[in-house]
PDB file of C-alpha atoms in Angstrom:
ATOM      1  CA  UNK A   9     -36.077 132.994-111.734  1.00  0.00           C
ATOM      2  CA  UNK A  10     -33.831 133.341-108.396  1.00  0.00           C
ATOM      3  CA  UNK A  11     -33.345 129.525-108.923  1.00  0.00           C
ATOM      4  CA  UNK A  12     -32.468 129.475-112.170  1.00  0.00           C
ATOM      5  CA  UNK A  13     -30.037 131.544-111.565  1.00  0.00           C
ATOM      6  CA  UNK A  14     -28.513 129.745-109.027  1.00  0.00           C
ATOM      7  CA  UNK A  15     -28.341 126.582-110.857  1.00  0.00           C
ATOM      8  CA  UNK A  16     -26.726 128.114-113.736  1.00  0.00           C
ATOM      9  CA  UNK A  17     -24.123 129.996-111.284  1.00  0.00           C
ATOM     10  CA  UNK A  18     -23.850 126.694-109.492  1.00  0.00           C
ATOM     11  CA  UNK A  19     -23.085 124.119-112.474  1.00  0.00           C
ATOM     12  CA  UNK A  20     -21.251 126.746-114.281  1.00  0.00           C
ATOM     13  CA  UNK A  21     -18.713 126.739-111.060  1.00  0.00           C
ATOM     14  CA  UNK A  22     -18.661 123.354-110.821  1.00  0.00           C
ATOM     15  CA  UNK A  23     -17.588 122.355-114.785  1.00  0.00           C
ATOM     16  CA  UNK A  24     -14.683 125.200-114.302  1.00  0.00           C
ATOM     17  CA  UNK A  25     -13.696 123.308-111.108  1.00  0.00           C
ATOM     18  CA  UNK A  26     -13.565 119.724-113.185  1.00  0.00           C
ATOM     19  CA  UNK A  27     -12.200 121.393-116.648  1.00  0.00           C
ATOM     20  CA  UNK A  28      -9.266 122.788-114.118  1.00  0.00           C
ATOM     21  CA  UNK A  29      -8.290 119.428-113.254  1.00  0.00           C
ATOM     22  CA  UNK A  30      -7.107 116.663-115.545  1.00  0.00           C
ATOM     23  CA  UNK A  31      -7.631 113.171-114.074  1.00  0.00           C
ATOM     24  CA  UNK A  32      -6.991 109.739-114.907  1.00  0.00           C
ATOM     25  CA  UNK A  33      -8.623 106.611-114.158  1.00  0.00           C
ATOM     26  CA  UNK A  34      -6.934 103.275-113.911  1.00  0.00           C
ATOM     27  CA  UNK A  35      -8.337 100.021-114.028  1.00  0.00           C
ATOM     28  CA  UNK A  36      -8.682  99.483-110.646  1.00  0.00           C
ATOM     29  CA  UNK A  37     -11.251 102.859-110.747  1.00  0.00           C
ATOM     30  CA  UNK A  38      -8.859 104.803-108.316  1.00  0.00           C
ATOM     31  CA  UNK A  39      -9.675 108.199-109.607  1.00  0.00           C
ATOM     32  CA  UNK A  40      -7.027 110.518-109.186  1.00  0.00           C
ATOM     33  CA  UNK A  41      -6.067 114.028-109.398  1.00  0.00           C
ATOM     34  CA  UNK A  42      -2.791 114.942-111.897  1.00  0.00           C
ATOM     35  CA  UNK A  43      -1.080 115.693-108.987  1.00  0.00           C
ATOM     36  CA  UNK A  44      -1.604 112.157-108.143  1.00  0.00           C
ATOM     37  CA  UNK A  45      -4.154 112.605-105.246  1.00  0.00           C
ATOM     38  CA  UNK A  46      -7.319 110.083-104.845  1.00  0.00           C
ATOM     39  CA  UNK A  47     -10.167 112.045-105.414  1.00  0.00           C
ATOM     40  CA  UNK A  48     -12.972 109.650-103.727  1.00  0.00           C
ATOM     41  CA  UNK A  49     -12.717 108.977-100.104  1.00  0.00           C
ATOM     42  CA  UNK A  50     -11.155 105.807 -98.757  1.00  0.00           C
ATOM     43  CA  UNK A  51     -11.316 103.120 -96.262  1.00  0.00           C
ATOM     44  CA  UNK A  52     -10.460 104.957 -92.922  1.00  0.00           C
ATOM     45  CA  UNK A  53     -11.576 107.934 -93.550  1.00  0.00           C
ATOM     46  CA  UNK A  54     -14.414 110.413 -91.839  1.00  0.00           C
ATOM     47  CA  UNK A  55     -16.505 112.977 -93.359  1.00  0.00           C
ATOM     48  CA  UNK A  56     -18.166 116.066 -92.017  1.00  0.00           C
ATOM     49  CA  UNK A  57     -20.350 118.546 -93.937  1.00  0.00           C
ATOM     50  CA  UNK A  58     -20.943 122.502 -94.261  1.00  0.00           C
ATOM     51  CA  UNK A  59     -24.265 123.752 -95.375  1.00  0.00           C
ATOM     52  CA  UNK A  60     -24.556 125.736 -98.956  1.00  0.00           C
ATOM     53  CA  UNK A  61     -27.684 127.457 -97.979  1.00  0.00           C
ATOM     54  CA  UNK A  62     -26.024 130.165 -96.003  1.00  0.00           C
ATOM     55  CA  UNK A  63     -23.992 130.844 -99.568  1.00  0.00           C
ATOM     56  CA  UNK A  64     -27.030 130.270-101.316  1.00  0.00           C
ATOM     57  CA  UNK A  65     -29.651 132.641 -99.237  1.00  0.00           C
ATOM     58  CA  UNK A  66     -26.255 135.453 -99.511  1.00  0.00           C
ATOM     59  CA  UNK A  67     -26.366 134.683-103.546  1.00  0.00           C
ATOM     60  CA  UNK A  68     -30.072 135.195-104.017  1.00  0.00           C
ATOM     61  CA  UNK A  69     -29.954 138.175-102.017  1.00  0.00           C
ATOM     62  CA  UNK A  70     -27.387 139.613-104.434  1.00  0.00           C
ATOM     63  CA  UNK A  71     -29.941 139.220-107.262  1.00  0.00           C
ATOM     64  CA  UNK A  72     -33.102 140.542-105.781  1.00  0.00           C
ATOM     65  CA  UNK A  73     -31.208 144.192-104.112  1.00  0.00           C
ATOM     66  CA  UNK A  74     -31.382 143.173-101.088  1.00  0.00           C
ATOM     67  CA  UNK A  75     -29.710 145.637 -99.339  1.00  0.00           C
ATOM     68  CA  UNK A  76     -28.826 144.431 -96.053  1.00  0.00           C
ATOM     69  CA  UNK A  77     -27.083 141.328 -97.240  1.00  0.00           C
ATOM     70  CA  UNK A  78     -24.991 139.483 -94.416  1.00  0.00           C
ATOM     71  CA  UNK A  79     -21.849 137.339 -95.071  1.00  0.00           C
ATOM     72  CA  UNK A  80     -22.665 133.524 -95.078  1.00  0.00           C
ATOM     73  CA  UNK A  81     -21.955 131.639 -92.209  1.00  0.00           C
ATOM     74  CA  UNK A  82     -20.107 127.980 -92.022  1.00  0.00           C
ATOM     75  CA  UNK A  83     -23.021 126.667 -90.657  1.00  0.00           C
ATOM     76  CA  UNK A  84     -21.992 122.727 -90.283  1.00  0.00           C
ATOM     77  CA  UNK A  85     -23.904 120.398 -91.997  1.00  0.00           C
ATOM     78  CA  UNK A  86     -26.997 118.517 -89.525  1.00  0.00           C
ATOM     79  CA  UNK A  87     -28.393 114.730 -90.593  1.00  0.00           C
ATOM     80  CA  UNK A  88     -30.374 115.509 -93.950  1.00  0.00           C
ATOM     81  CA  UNK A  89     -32.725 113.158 -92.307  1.00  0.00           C
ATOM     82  CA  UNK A  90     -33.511 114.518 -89.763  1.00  0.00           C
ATOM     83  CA  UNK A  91     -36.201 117.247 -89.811  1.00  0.00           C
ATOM     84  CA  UNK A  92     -36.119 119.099 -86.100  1.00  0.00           C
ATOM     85  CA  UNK A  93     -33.648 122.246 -85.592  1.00  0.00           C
ATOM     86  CA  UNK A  94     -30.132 121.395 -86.740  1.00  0.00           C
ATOM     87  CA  UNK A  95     -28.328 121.192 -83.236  1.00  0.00           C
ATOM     88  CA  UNK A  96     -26.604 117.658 -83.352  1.00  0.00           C
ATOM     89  CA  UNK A  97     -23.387 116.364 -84.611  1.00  0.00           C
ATOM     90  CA  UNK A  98     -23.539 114.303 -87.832  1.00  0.00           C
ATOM     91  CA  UNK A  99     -20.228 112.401 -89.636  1.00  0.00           C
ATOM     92  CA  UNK A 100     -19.000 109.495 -91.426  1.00  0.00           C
ATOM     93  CA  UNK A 101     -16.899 107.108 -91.545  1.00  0.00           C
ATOM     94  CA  UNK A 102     -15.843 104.662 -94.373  1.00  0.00           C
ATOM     95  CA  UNK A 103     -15.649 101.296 -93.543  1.00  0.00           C
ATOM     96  CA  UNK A 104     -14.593 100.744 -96.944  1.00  0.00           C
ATOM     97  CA  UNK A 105     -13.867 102.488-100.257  1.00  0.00           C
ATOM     98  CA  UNK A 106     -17.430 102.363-101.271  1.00  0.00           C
ATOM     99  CA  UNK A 107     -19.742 101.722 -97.449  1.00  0.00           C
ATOM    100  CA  UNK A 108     -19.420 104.566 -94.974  1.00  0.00           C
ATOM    101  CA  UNK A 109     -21.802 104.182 -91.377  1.00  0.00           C
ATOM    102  CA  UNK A 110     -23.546 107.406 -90.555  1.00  0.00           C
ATOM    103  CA  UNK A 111     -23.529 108.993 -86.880  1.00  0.00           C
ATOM    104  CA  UNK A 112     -25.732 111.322 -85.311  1.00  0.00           C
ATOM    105  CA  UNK A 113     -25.903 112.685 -81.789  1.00  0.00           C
ATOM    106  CA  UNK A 114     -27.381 115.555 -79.800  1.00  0.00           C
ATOM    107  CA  UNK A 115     -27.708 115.927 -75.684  1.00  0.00           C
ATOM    108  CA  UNK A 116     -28.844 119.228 -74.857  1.00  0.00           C
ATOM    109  CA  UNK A 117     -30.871 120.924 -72.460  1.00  0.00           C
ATOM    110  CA  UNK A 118     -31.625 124.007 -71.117  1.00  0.00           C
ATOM    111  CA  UNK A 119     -32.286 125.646 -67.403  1.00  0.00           C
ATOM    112  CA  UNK A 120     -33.760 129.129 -67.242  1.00  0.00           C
ATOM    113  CA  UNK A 121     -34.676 130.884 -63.576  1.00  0.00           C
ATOM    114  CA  UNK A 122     -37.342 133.526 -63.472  1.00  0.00           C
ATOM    115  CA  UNK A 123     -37.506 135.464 -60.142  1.00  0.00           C
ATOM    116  CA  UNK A 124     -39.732 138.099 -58.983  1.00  0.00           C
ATOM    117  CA  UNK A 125     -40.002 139.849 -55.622  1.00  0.00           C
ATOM    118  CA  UNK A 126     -43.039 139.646 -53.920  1.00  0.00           C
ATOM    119  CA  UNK A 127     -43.697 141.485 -50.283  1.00  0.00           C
ATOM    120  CA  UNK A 128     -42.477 139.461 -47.089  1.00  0.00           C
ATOM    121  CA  UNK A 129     -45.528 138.607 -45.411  1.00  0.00           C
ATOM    122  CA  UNK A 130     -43.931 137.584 -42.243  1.00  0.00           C
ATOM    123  CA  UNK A 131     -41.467 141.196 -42.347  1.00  0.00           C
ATOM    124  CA  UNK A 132     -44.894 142.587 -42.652  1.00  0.00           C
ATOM    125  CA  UNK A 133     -46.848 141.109 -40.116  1.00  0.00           C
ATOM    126  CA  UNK A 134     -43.749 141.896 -37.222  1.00  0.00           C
ATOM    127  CA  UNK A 135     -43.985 145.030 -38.601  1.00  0.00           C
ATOM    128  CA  UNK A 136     -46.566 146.352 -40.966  1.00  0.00           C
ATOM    129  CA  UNK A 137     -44.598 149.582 -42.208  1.00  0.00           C
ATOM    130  CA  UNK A 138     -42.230 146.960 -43.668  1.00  0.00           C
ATOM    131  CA  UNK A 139     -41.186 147.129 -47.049  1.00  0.00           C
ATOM    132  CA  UNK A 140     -38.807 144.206 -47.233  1.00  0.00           C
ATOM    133  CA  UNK A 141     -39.127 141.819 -50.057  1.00  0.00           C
ATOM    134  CA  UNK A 142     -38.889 138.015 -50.448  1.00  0.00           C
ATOM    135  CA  UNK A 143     -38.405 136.350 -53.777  1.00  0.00           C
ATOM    136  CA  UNK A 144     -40.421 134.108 -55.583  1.00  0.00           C
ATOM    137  CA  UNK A 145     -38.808 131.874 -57.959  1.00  0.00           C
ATOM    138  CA  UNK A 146     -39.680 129.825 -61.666  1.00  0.00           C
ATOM    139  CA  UNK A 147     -37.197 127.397 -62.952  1.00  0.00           C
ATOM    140  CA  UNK A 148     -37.524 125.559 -66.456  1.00  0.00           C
ATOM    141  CA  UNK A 149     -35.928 122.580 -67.362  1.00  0.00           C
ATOM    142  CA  UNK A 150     -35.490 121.095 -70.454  1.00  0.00           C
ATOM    143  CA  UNK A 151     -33.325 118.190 -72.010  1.00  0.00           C
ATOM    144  CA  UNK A 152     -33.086 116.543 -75.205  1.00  0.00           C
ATOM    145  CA  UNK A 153     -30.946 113.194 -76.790  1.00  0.00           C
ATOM    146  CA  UNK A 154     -30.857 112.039 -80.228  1.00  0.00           C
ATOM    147  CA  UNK A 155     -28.497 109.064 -81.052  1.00  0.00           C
ATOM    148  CA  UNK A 156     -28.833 108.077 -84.773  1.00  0.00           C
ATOM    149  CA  UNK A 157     -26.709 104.902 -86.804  1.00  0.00           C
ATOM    150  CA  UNK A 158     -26.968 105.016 -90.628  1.00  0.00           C
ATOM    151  CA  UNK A 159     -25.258 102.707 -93.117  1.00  0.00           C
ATOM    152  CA  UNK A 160     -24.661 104.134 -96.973  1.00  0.00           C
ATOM    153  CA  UNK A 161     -23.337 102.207-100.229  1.00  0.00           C
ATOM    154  CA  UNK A 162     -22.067 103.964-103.123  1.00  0.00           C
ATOM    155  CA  UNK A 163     -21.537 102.981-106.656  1.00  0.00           C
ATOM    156  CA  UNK A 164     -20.250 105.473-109.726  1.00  0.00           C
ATOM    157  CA  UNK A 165     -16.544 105.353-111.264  1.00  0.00           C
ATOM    158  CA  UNK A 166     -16.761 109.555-112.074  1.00  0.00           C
ATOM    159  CA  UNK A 167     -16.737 112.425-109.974  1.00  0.00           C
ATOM    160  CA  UNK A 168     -20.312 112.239-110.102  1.00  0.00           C
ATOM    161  CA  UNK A 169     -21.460 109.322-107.324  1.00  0.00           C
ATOM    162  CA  UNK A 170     -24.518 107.848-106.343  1.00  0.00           C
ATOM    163  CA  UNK A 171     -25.144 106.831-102.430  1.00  0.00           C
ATOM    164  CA  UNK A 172     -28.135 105.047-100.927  1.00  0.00           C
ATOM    165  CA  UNK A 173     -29.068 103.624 -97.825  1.00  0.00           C
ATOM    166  CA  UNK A 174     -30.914 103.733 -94.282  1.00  0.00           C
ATOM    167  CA  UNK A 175     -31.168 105.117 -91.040  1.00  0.00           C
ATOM    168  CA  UNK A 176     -32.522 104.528 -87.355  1.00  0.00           C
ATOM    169  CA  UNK A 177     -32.660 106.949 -84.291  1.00  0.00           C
ATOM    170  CA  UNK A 178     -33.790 107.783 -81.457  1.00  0.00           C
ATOM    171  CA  UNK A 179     -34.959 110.636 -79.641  1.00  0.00           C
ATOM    172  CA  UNK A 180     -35.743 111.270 -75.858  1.00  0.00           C
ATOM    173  CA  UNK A 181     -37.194 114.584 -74.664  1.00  0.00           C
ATOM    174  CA  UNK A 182     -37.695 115.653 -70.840  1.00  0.00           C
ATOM    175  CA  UNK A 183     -39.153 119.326 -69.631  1.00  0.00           C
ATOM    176  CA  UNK A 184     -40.842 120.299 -65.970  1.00  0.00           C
ATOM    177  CA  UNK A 185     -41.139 123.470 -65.026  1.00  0.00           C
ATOM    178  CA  UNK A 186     -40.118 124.524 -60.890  1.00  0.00           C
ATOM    179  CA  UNK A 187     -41.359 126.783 -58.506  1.00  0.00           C
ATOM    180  CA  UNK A 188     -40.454 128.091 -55.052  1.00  0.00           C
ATOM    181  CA  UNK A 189     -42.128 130.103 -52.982  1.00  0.00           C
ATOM    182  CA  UNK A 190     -40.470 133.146 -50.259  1.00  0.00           C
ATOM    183  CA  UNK A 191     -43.668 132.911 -48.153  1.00  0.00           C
ATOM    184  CA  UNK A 192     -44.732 129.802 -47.008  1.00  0.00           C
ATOM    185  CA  UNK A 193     -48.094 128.254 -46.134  1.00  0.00           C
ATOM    186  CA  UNK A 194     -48.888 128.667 -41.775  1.00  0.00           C
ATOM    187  CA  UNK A 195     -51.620 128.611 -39.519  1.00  0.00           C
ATOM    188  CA  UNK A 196     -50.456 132.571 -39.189  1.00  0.00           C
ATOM    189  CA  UNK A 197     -50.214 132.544 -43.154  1.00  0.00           C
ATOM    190  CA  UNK A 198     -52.978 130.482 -44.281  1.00  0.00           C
ATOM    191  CA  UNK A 199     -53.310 132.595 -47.795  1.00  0.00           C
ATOM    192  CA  UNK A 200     -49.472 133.474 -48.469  1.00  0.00           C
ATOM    193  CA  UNK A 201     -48.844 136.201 -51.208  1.00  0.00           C
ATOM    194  CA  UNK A 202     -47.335 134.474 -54.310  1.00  0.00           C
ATOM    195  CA  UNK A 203     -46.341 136.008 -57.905  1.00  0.00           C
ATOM    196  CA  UNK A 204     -48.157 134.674 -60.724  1.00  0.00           C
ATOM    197  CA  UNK A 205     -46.127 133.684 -62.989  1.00  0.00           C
ATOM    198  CA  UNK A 206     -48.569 132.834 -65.812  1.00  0.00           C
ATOM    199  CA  UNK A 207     -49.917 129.053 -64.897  1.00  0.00           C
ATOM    200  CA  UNK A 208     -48.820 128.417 -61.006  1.00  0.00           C
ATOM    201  CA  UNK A 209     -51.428 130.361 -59.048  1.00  0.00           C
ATOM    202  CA  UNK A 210     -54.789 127.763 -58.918  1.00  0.00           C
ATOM    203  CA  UNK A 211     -58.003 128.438 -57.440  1.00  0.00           C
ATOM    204  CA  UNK A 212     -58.385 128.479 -54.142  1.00  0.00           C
ATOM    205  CA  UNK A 213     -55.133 129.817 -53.110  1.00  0.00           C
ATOM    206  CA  UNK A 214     -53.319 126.757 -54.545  1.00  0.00           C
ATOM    207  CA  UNK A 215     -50.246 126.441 -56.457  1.00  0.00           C
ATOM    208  CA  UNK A 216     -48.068 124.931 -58.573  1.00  0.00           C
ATOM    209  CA  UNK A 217     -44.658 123.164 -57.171  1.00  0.00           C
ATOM    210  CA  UNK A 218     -43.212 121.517 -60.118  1.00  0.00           C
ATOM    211  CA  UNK A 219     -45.074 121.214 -63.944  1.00  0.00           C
ATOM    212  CA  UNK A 220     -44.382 118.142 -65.495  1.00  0.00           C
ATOM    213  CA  UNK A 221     -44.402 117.798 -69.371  1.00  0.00           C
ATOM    214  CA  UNK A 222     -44.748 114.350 -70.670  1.00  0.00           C
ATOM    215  CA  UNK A 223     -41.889 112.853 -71.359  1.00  0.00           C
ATOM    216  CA  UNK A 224     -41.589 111.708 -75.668  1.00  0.00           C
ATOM    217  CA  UNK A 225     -39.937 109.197 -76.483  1.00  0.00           C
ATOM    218  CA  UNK A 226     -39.384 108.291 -80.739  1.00  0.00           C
ATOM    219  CA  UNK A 227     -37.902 106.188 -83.189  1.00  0.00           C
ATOM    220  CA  UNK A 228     -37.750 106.701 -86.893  1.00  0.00           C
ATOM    221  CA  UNK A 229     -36.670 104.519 -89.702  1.00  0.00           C
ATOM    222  CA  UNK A 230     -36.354 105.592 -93.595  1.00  0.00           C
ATOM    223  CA  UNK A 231     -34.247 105.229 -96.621  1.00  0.00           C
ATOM    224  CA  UNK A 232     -31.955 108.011 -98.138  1.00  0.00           C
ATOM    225  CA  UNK A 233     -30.840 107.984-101.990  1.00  0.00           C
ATOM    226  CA  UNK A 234     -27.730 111.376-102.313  1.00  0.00           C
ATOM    227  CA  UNK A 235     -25.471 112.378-105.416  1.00  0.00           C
ATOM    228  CA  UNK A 236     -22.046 114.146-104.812  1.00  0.00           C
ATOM    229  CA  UNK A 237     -20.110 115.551-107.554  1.00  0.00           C
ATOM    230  CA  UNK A 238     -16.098 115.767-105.816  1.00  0.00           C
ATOM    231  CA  UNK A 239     -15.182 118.982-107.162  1.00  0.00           C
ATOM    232  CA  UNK A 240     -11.735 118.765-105.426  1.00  0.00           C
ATOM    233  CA  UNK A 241      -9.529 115.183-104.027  1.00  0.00           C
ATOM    234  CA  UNK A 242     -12.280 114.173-101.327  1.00  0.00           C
ATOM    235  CA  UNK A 243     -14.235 117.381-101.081  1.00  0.00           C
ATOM    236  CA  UNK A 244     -17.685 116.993-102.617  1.00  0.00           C
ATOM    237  CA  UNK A 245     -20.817 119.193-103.362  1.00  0.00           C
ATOM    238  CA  UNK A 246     -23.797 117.038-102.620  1.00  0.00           C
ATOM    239  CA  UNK A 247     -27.425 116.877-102.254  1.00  0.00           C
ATOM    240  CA  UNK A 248     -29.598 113.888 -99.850  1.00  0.00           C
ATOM    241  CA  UNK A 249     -32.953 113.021-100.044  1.00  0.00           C
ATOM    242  CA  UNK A 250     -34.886 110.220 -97.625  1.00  0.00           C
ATOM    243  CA  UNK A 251     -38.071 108.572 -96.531  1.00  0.00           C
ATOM    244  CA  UNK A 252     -38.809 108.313 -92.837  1.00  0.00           C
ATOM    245  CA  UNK A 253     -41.163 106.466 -90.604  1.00  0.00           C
ATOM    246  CA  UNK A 254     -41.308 108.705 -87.466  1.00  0.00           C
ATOM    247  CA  UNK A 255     -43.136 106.978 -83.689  1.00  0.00           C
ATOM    248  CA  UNK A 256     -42.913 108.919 -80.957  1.00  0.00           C
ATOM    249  CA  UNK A 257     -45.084 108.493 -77.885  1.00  0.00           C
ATOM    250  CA  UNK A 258     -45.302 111.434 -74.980  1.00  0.00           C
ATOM    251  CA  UNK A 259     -46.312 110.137 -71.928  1.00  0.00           C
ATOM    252  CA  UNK A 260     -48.953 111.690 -69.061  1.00  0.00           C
ATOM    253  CA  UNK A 261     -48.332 115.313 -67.906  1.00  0.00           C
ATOM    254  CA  UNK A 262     -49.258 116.328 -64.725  1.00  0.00           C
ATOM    255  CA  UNK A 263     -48.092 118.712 -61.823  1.00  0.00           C
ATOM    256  CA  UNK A 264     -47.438 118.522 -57.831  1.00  0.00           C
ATOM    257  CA  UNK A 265     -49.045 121.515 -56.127  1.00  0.00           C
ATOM    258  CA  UNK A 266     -49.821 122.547 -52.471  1.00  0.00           C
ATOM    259  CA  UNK A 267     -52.723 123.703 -50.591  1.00  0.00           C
ATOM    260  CA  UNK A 268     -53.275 124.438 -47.090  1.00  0.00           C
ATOM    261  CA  UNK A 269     -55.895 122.166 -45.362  1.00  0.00           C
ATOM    262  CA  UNK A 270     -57.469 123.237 -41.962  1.00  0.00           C
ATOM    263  CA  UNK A 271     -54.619 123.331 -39.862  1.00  0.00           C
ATOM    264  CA  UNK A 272     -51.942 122.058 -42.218  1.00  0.00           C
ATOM    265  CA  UNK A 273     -50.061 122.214 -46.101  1.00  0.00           C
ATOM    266  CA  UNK A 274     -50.619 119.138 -48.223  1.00  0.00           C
ATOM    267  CA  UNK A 275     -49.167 118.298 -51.228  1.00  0.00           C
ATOM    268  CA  UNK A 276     -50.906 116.881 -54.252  1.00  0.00           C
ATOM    269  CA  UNK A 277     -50.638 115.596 -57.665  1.00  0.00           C
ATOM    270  CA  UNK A 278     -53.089 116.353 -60.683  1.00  0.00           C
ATOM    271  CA  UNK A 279     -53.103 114.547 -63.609  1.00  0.00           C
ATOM    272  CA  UNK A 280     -53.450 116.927 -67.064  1.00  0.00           C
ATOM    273  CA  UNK A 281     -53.059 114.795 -69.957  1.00  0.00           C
ATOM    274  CA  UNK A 282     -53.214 111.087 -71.049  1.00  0.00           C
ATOM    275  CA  UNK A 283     -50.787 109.351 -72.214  1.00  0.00           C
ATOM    276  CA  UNK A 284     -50.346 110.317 -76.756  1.00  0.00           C
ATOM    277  CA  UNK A 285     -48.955 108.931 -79.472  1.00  0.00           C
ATOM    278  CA  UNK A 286     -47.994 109.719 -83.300  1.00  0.00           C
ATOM    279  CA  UNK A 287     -47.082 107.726 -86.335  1.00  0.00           C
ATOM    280  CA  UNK A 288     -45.847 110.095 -89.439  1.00  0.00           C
ATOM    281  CA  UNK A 289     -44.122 109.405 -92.733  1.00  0.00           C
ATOM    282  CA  UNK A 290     -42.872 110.295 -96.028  1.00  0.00           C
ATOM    283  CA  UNK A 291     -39.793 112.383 -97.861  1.00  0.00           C
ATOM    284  CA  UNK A 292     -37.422 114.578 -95.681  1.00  0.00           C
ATOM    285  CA  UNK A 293     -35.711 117.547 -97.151  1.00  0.00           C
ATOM    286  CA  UNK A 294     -37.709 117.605-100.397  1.00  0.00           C
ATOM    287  CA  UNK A 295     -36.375 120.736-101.325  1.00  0.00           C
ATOM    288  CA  UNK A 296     -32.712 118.608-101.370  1.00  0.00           C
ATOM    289  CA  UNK A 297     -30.444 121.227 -99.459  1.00  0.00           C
ATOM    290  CA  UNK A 298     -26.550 121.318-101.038  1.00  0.00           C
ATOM    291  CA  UNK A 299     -23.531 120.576 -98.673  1.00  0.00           C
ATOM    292  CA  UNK A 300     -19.961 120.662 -98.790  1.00  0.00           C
ATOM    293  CA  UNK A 301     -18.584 117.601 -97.842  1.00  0.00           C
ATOM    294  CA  UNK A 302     -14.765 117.105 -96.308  1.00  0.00           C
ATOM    295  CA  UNK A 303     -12.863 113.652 -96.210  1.00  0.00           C
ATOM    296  CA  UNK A 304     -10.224 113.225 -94.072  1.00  0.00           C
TER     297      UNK A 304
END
């Protein structure tokens, strides 16, 4: 019922916006405005999009009493293709009045220290009343890049247009996790005290230097078929749907540890996982999201 609601609310706003506007068509199907702006986009210009779903999600909460009902947010519009957390840049630009090439990028990354005091063992052993501390220290890493080239064609003389075409990316993805250590393996110190952080203390009173996730590397391919309705001179309401081909391959984890051998510390390298891959396909964004659209 929330739906229905919606849609009715939705193309009841946008017929007001089109009945507002008288606009005239020539015969060279330059559609514009009575105040004698072009209503479609043109050669030379870009495009960047706002998502409705924040509006949307505030609407429906209107209907079903939801009290706690935030303000939307102008969340910028992501690649409707693209089905992983909305965190890159996406725009057009028209290389003509009816082709436009599609641009998506992301390179982000995160680095996150975890530090915990463990006792000094060699405070200690000078002095075993000692309280001082030393610290021990866990370090994630993480990095991400998605580059993406689309081309779209459009075809429709109204304010209601049809686009279609197709996409590439690709997608590289990098994580290890870090650890130092305040006491360090001796012949005094043969079994140093170490915080456990969860996955770096292993048996025998080894542990974990750095953690190596395999790095993934991907490339998708796919189709996309959209409708836009330009509501306003070169701002349209709009809806995408696509069909991807997804590869991505993540390569051998493994992690670099130390261990104190007889009368000295060695470091080592463990191999945890083999080398995977994956192959998926079929629609993205069934549920065909609606965005705002802005030429300029």
């Amino acid at each position: 019922m929330k739906k229905i609601i919606l849609s009715l609310i939705l193309f009841s706003t946008v017929n007001l916006f089109l009945a507002q506007e008288d606009s005239t068509e020539p015969e060279n199907s330059t559609f514009q405005s009575k105040n004698g702006f072009n209503v479609f986009p043109e050669k030379g210009d870009f495009a960047v999009g706002l998502s409705m779903s924040p509006i949307f999600n505030y609407l429906g909460n209107i209907f079903n009493g939801n009290t706690g009902n935030a303000s939307p947010n102008a969340n910028f519009m992501s690649n409707p293709q693209l089905s992983s957390p909305p965190n890159h840049l996406f725009a057009k630009y028209f290389l003509t009045d009816k082709t436009a090439v599609r641009a998506t990028l992301e390179y982000g990354g995160t680095d996150n220290q975890n530090k915990l005091y463990i006792q000094d063992d060699a405070a200690i052993f000078a002095d075993p009343l000692s309280n001082a501390n030393s610290e021990d220290m866990e370090r994630s890493i993480s990095s991400t890049f998605i580059l993406g080239a689309g081309y779209e064609m459009r075809r429709g003389k109204s304010r209601i247009q049809a686009y279609y075409g197709g996409n590439v990316f690709f997608m590289l993805q990098n994580s290890r996790t870090e650890y130092s250590y305040g006491n360090p393996f001796s012949e005094l110190n043969p079994t140093p005290s170490t915080s456990d952080f969860g996955t770096n203390v292993l048996a025998g009173d080894s542990r974990i230097l750095v953690d190596y996730d395999g790095q993934t590397m991907g490339f998708g391919i796919g189709g996309l078929f959209g409708l836009e309705c330009f509501i306003f001179p070169k701002l349209s309401l709009g809806a995408e749907l696509g069909y991807n081909y997804i590869y991505t391959k993540t390569g051998q984890s493994r992690y670099q540890y130390e261990e104190w051998n007889v009368d000295v510390a060695e470091e080592k390298y463990e191999v945890e996982s083999p080398t995977s891959t994956s192959n998926s396909w079929g629609t993205v964004n069934p549920s065909a999201n609606f965005y705002l659209m802005f030429h300029f």
